mmCIF file with all atom_site columns, C-alpha atoms in Angstrom:
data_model
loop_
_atom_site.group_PDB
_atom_site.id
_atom_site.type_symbol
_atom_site.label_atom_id
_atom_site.label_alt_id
_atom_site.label_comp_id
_atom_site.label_asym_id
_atom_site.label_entity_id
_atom_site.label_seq_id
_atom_site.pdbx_PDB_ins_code
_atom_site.Cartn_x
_atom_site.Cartn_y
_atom_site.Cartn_z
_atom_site.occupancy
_atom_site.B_iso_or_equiv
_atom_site.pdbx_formal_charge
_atom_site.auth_seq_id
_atom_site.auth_comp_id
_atom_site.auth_asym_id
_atom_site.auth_atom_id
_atom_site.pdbx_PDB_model_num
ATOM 1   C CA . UNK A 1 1   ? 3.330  -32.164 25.020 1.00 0.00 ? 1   UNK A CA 1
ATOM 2   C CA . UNK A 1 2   ? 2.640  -31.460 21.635 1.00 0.00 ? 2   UNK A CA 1
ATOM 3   C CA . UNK A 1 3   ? 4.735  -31.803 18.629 1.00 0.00 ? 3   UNK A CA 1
ATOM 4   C CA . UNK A 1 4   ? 6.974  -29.109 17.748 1.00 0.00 ? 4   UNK A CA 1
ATOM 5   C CA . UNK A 1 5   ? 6.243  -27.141 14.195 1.00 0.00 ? 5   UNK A CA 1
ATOM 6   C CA . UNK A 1 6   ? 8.919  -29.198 11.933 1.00 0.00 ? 6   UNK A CA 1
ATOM 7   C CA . UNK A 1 7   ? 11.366 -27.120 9.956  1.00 0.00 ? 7   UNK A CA 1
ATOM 8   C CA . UNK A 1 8   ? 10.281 -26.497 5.693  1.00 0.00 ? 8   UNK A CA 1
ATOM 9   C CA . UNK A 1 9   ? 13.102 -28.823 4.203  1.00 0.00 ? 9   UNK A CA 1
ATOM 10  C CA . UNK A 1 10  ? 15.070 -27.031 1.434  1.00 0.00 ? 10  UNK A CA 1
ATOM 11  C CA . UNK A 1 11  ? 15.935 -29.053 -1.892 1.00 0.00 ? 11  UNK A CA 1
ATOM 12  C CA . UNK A 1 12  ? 18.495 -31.811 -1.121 1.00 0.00 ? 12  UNK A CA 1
ATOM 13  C CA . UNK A 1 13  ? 17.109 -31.815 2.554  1.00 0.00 ? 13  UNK A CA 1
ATOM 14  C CA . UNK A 1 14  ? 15.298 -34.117 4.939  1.00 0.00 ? 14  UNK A CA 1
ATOM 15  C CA . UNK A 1 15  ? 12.860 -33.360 7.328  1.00 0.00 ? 15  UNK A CA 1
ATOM 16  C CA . UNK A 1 16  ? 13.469 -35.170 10.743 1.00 0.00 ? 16  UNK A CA 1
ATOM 17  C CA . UNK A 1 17  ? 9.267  -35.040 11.285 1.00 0.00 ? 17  UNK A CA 1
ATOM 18  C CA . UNK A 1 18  ? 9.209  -37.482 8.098  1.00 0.00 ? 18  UNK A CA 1
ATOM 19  C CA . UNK A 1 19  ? 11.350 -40.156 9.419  1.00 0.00 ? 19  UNK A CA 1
ATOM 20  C CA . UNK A 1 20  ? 9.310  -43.527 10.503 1.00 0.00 ? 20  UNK A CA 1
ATOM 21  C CA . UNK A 1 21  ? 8.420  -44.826 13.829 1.00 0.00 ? 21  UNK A CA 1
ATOM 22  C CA . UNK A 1 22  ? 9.348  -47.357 14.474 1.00 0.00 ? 22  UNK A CA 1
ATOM 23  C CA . UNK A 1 23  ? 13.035 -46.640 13.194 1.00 0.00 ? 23  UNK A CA 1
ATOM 24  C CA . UNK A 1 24  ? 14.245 -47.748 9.467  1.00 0.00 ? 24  UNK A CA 1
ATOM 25  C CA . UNK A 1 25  ? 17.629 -48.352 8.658  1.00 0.00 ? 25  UNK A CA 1
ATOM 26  C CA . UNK A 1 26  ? 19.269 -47.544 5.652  1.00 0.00 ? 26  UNK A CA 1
ATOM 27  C CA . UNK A 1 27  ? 22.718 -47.810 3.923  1.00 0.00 ? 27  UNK A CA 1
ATOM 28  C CA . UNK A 1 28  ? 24.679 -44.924 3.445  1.00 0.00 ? 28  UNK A CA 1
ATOM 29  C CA . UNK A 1 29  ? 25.799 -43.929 -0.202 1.00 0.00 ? 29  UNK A CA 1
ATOM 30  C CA . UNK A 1 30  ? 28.395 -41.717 1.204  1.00 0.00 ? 30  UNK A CA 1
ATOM 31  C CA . UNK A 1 31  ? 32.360 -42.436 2.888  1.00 0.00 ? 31  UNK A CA 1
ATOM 32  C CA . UNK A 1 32  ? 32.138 -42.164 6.687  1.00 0.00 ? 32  UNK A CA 1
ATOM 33  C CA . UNK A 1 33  ? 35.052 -41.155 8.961  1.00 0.00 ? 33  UNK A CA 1
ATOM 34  C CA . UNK A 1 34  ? 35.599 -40.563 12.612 1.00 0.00 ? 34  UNK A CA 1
ATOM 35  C CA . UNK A 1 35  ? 39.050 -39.403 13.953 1.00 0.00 ? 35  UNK A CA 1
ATOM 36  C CA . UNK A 1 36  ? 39.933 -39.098 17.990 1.00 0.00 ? 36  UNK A CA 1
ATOM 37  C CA . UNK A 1 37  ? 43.020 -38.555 19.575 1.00 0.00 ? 37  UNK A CA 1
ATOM 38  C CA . UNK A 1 38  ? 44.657 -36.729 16.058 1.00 0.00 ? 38  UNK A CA 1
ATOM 39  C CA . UNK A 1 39  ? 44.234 -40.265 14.227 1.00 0.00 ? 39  UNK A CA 1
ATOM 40  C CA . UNK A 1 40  ? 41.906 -41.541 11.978 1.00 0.00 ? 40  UNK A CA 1
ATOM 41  C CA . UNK A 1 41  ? 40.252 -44.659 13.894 1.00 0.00 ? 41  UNK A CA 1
ATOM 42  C CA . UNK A 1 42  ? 37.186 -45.398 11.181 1.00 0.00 ? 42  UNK A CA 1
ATOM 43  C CA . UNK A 1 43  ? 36.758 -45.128 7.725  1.00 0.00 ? 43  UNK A CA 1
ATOM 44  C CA . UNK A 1 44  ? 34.370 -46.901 5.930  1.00 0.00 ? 44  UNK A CA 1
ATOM 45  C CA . UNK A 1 45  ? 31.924 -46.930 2.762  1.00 0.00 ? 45  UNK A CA 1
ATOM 46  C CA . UNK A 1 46  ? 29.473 -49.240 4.300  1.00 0.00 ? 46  UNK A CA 1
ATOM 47  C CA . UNK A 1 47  ? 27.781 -47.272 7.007  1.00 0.00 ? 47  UNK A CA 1
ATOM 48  C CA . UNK A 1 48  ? 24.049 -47.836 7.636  1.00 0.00 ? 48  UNK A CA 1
ATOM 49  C CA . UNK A 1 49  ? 22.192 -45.032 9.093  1.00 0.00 ? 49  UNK A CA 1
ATOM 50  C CA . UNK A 1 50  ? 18.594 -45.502 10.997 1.00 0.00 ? 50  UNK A CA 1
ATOM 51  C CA . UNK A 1 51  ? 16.054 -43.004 10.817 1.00 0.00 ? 51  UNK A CA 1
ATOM 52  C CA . UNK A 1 52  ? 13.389 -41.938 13.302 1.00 0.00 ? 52  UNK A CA 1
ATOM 53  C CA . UNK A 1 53  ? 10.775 -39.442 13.869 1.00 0.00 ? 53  UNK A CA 1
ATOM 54  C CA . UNK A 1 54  ? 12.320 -36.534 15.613 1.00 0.00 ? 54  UNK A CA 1
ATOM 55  C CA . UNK A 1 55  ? 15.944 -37.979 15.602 1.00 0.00 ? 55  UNK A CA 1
ATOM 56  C CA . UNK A 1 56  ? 18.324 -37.017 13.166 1.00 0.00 ? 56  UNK A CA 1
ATOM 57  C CA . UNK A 1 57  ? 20.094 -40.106 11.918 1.00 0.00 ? 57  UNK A CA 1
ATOM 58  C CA . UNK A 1 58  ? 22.171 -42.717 13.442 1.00 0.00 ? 58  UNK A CA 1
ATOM 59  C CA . UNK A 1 59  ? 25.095 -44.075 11.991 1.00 0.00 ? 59  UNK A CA 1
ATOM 60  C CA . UNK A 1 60  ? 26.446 -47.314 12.367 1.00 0.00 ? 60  UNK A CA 1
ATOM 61  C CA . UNK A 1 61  ? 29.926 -48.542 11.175 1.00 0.00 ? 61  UNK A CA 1
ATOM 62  C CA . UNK A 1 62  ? 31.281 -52.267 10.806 1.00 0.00 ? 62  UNK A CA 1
ATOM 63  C CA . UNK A 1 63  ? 33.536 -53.131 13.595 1.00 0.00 ? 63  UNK A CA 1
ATOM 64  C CA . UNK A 1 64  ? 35.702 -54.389 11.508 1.00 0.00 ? 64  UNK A CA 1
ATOM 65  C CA . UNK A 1 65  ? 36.163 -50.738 9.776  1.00 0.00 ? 65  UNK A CA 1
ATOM 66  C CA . UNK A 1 66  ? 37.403 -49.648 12.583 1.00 0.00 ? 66  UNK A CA 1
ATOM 67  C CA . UNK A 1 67  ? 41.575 -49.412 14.027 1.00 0.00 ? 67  UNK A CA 1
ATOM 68  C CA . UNK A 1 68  ? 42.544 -52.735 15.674 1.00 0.00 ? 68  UNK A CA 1
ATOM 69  C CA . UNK A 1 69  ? 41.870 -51.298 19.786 1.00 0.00 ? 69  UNK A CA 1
ATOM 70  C CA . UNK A 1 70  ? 39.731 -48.537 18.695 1.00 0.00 ? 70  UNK A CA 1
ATOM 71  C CA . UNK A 1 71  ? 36.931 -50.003 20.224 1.00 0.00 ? 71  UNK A CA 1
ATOM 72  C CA . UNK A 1 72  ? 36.857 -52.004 24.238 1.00 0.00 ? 72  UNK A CA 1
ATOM 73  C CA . UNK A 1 73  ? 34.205 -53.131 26.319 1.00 0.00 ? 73  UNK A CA 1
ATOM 74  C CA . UNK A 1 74  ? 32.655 -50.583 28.882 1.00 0.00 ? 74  UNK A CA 1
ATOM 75  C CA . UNK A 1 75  ? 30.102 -50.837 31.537 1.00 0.00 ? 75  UNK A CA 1
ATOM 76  C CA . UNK A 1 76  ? 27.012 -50.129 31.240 1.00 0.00 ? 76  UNK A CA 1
ATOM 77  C CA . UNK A 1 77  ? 23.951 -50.995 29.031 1.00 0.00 ? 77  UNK A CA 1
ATOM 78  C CA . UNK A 1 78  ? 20.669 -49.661 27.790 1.00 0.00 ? 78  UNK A CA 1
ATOM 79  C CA . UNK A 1 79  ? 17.522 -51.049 25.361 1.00 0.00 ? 79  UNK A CA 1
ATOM 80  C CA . UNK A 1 80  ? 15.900 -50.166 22.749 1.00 0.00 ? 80  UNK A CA 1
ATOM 81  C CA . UNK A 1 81  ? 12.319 -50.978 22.514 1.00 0.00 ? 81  UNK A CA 1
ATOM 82  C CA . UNK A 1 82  ? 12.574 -51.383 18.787 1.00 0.00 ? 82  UNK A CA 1
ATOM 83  C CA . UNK A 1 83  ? 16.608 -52.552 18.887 1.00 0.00 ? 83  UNK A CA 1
ATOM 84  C CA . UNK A 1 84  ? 16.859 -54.494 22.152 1.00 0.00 ? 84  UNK A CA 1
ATOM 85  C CA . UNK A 1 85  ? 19.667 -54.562 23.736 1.00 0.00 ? 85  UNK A CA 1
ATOM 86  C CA . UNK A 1 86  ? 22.840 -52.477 23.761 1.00 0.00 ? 86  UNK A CA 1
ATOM 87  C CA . UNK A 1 87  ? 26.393 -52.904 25.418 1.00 0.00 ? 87  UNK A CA 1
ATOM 88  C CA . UNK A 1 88  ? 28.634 -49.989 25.714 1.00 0.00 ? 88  UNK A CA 1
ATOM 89  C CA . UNK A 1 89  ? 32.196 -49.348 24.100 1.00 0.00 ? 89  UNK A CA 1
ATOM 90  C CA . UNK A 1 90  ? 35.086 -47.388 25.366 1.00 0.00 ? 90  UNK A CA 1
ATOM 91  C CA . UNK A 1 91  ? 36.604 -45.543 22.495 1.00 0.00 ? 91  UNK A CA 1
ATOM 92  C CA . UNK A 1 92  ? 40.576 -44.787 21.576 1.00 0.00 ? 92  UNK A CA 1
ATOM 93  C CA . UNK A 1 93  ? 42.250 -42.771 19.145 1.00 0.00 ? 93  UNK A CA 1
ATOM 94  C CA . UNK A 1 94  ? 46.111 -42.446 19.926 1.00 0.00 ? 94  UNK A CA 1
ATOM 95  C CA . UNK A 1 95  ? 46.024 -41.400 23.461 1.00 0.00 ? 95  UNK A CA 1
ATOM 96  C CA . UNK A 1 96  ? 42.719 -41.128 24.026 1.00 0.00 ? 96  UNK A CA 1
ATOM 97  C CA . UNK A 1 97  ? 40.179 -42.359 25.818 1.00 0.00 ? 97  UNK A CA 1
ATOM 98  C CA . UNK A 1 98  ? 36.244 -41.558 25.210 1.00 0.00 ? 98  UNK A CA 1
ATOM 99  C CA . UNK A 1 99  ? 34.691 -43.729 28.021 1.00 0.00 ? 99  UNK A CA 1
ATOM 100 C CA . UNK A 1 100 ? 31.433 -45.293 26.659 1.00 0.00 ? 100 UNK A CA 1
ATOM 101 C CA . UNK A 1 101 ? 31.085 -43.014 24.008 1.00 0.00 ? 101 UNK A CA 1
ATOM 102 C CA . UNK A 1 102 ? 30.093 -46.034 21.492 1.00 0.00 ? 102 UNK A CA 1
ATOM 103 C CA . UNK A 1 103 ? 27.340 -48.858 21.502 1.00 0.00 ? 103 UNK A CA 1
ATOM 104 C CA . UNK A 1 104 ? 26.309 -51.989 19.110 1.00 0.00 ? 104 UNK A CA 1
ATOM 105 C CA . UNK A 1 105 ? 23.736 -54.059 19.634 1.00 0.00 ? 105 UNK A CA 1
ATOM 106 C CA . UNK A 1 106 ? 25.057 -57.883 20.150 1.00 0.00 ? 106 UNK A CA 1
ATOM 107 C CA . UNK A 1 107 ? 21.772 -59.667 19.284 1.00 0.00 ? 107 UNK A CA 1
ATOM 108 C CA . UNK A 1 108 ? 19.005 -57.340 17.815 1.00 0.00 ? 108 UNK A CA 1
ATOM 109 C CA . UNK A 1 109 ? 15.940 -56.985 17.538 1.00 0.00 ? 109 UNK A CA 1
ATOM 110 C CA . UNK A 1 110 ? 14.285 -58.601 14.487 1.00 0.00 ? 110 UNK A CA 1
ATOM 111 C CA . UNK A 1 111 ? 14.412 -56.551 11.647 1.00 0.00 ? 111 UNK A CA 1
ATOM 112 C CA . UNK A 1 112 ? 17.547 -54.322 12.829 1.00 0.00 ? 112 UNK A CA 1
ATOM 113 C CA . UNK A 1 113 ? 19.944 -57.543 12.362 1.00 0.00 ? 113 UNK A CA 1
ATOM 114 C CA . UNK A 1 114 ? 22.069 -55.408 9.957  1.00 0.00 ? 114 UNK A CA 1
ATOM 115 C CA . UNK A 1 115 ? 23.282 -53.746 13.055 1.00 0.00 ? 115 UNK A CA 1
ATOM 116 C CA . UNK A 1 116 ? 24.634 -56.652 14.954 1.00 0.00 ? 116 UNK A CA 1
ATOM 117 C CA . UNK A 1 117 ? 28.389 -56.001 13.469 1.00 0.00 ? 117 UNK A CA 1
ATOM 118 C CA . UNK A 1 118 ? 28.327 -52.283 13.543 1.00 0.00 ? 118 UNK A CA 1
ATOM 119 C CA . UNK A 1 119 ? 29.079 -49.427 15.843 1.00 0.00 ? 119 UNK A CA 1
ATOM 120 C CA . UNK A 1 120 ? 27.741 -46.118 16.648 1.00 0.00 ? 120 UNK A CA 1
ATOM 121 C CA . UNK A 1 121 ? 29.711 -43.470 18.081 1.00 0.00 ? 121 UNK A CA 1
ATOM 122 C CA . UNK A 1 122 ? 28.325 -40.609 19.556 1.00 0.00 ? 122 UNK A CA 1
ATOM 123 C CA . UNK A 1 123 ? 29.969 -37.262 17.346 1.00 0.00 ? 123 UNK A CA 1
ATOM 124 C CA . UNK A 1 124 ? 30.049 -34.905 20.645 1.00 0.00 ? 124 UNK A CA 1
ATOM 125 C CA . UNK A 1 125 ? 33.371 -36.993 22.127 1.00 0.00 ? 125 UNK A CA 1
ATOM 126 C CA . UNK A 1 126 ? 35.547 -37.099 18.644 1.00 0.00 ? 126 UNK A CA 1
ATOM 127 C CA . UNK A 1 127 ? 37.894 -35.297 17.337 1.00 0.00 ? 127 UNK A CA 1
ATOM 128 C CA . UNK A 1 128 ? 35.567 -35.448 14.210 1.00 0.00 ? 128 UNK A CA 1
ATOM 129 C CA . UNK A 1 129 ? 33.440 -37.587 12.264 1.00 0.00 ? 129 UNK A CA 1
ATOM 130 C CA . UNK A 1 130 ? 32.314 -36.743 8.757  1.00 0.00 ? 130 UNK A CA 1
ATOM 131 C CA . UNK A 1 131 ? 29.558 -37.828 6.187  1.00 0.00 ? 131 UNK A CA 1
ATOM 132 C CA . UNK A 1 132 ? 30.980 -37.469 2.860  1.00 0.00 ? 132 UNK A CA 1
ATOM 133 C CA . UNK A 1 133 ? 32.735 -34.249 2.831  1.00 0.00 ? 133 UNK A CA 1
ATOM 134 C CA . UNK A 1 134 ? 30.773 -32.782 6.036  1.00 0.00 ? 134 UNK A CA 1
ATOM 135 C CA . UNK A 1 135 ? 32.225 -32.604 9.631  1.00 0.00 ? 135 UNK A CA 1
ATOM 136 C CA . UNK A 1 136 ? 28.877 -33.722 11.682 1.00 0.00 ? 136 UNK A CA 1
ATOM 137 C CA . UNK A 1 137 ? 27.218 -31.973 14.500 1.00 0.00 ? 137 UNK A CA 1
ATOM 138 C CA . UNK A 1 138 ? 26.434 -33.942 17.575 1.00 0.00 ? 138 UNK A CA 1
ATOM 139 C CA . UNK A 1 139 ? 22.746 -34.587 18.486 1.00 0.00 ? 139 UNK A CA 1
ATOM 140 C CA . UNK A 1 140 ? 21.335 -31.898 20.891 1.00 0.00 ? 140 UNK A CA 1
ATOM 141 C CA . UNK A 1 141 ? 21.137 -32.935 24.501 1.00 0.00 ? 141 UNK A CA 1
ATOM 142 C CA . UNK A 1 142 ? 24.286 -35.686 25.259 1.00 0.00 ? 142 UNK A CA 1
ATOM 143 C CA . UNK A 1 143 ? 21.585 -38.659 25.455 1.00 0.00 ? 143 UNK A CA 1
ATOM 144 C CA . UNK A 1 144 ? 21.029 -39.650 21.627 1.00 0.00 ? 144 UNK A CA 1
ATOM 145 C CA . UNK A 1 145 ? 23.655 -40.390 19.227 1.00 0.00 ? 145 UNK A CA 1
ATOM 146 C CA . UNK A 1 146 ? 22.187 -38.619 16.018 1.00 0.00 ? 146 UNK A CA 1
ATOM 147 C CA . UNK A 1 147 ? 24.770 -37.479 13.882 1.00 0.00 ? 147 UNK A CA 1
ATOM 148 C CA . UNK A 1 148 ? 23.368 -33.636 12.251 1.00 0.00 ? 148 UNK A CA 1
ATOM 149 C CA . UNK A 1 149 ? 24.284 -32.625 8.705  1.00 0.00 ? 149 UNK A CA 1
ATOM 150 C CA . UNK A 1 150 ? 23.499 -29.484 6.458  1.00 0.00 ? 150 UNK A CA 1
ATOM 151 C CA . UNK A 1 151 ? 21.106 -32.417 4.639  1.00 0.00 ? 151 UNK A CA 1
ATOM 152 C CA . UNK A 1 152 ? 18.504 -32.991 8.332  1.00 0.00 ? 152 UNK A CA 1
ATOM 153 C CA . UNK A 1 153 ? 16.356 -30.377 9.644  1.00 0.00 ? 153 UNK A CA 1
ATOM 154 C CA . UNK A 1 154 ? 14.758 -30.480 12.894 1.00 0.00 ? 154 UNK A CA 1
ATOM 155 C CA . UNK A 1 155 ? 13.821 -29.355 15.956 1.00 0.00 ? 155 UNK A CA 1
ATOM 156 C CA . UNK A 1 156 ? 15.227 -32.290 17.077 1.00 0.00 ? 156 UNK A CA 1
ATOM 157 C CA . UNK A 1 157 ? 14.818 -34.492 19.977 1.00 0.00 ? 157 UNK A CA 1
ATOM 158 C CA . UNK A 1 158 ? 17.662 -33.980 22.887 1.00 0.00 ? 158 UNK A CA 1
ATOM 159 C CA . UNK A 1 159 ? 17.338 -30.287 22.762 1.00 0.00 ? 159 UNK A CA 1
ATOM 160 C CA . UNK A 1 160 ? 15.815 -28.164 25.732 1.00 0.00 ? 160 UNK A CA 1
ATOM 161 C CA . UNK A 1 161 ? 11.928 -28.803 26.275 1.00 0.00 ? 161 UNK A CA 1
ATOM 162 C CA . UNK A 1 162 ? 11.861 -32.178 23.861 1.00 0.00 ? 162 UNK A CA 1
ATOM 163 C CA . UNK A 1 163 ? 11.769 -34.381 26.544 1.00 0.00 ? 163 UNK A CA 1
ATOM 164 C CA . UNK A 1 164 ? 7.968  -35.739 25.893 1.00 0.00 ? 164 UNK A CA 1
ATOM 165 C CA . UNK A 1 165 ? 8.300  -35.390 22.147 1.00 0.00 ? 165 UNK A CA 1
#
């Protein structure tokens, strides 16, 4: 299949089509929030994001920014041919329950160690998770956990007719 015409970034934007492969990872200059069940259940200023072609980012929080019980084990796994290996996490806000709707990676791959104590959370399941000021967008498509701002333009990956991007 070939690769979709990328969107013209605007000033203060990011083109997804720019991002590496394989993925960098990045800190995050901005405050990053999620809130489920009507609570706030992370908040944190040291988020790392990682970037890859077609994907708009991924953010990862440290466990330890999130509520004490926001965050139990779930079945299920997956890998990552750059990350390795990820585990699954049920999450809770209040009363409730988002089953699997986080990952970390226990023991990554080299050169994504920063994300062995951090958590991603896919945006699609929350009550809300923000960047800065900005309630995110879930990632097109259910399967990748890219979180879309008004600062990432696409197409992006997950959406209809992207599967061999």
């Amino acid at each position: 299949m070939r690769r979709p015409l990328p969107v013209i970034p605007a000033p203060g934007q990011e083109s997804v089509w720019d991002y590496p492969r394989p993925p960098r990872v990045e800190p995050v200059g901005e405050r990053v929030t999620i809130r489920l069940g009507g609570v706030l259940i992370a908040d944190t200023r040291d988020a790392v994001r990682v970037l890859e072609t077609s994907h708009p980012p991924v953010y990862y929080l440290p466990i330890v920014d999130f509520v004490p019980g926001a965050l139990t084990d779930a079945p299920g796994s997956s890998f990552c041919e750059f990350k390795g290996a990820a585990r699954y996490l049920d999450v809770r806000g209040g009363d409730t329950v988002r089953e699997g709707a986080a990952w970390n990676y226990p023991n990554p791959a080299p050169g994504f160690e920063t994300l062995r104590d951090r958590v991603a959370v896919y945006a699609g399941p929350m009550d809300g998770c923000t960047v800065g000021d900005e309630v995110v967008s879930p990632q097109p498509g259910g399967f990748y956990g890219g979180w879309v701002t008004s600062s990432v333009v696409g197409p992006f990956k997950g959406g209809p007719g992207s599967l061999g991007w």
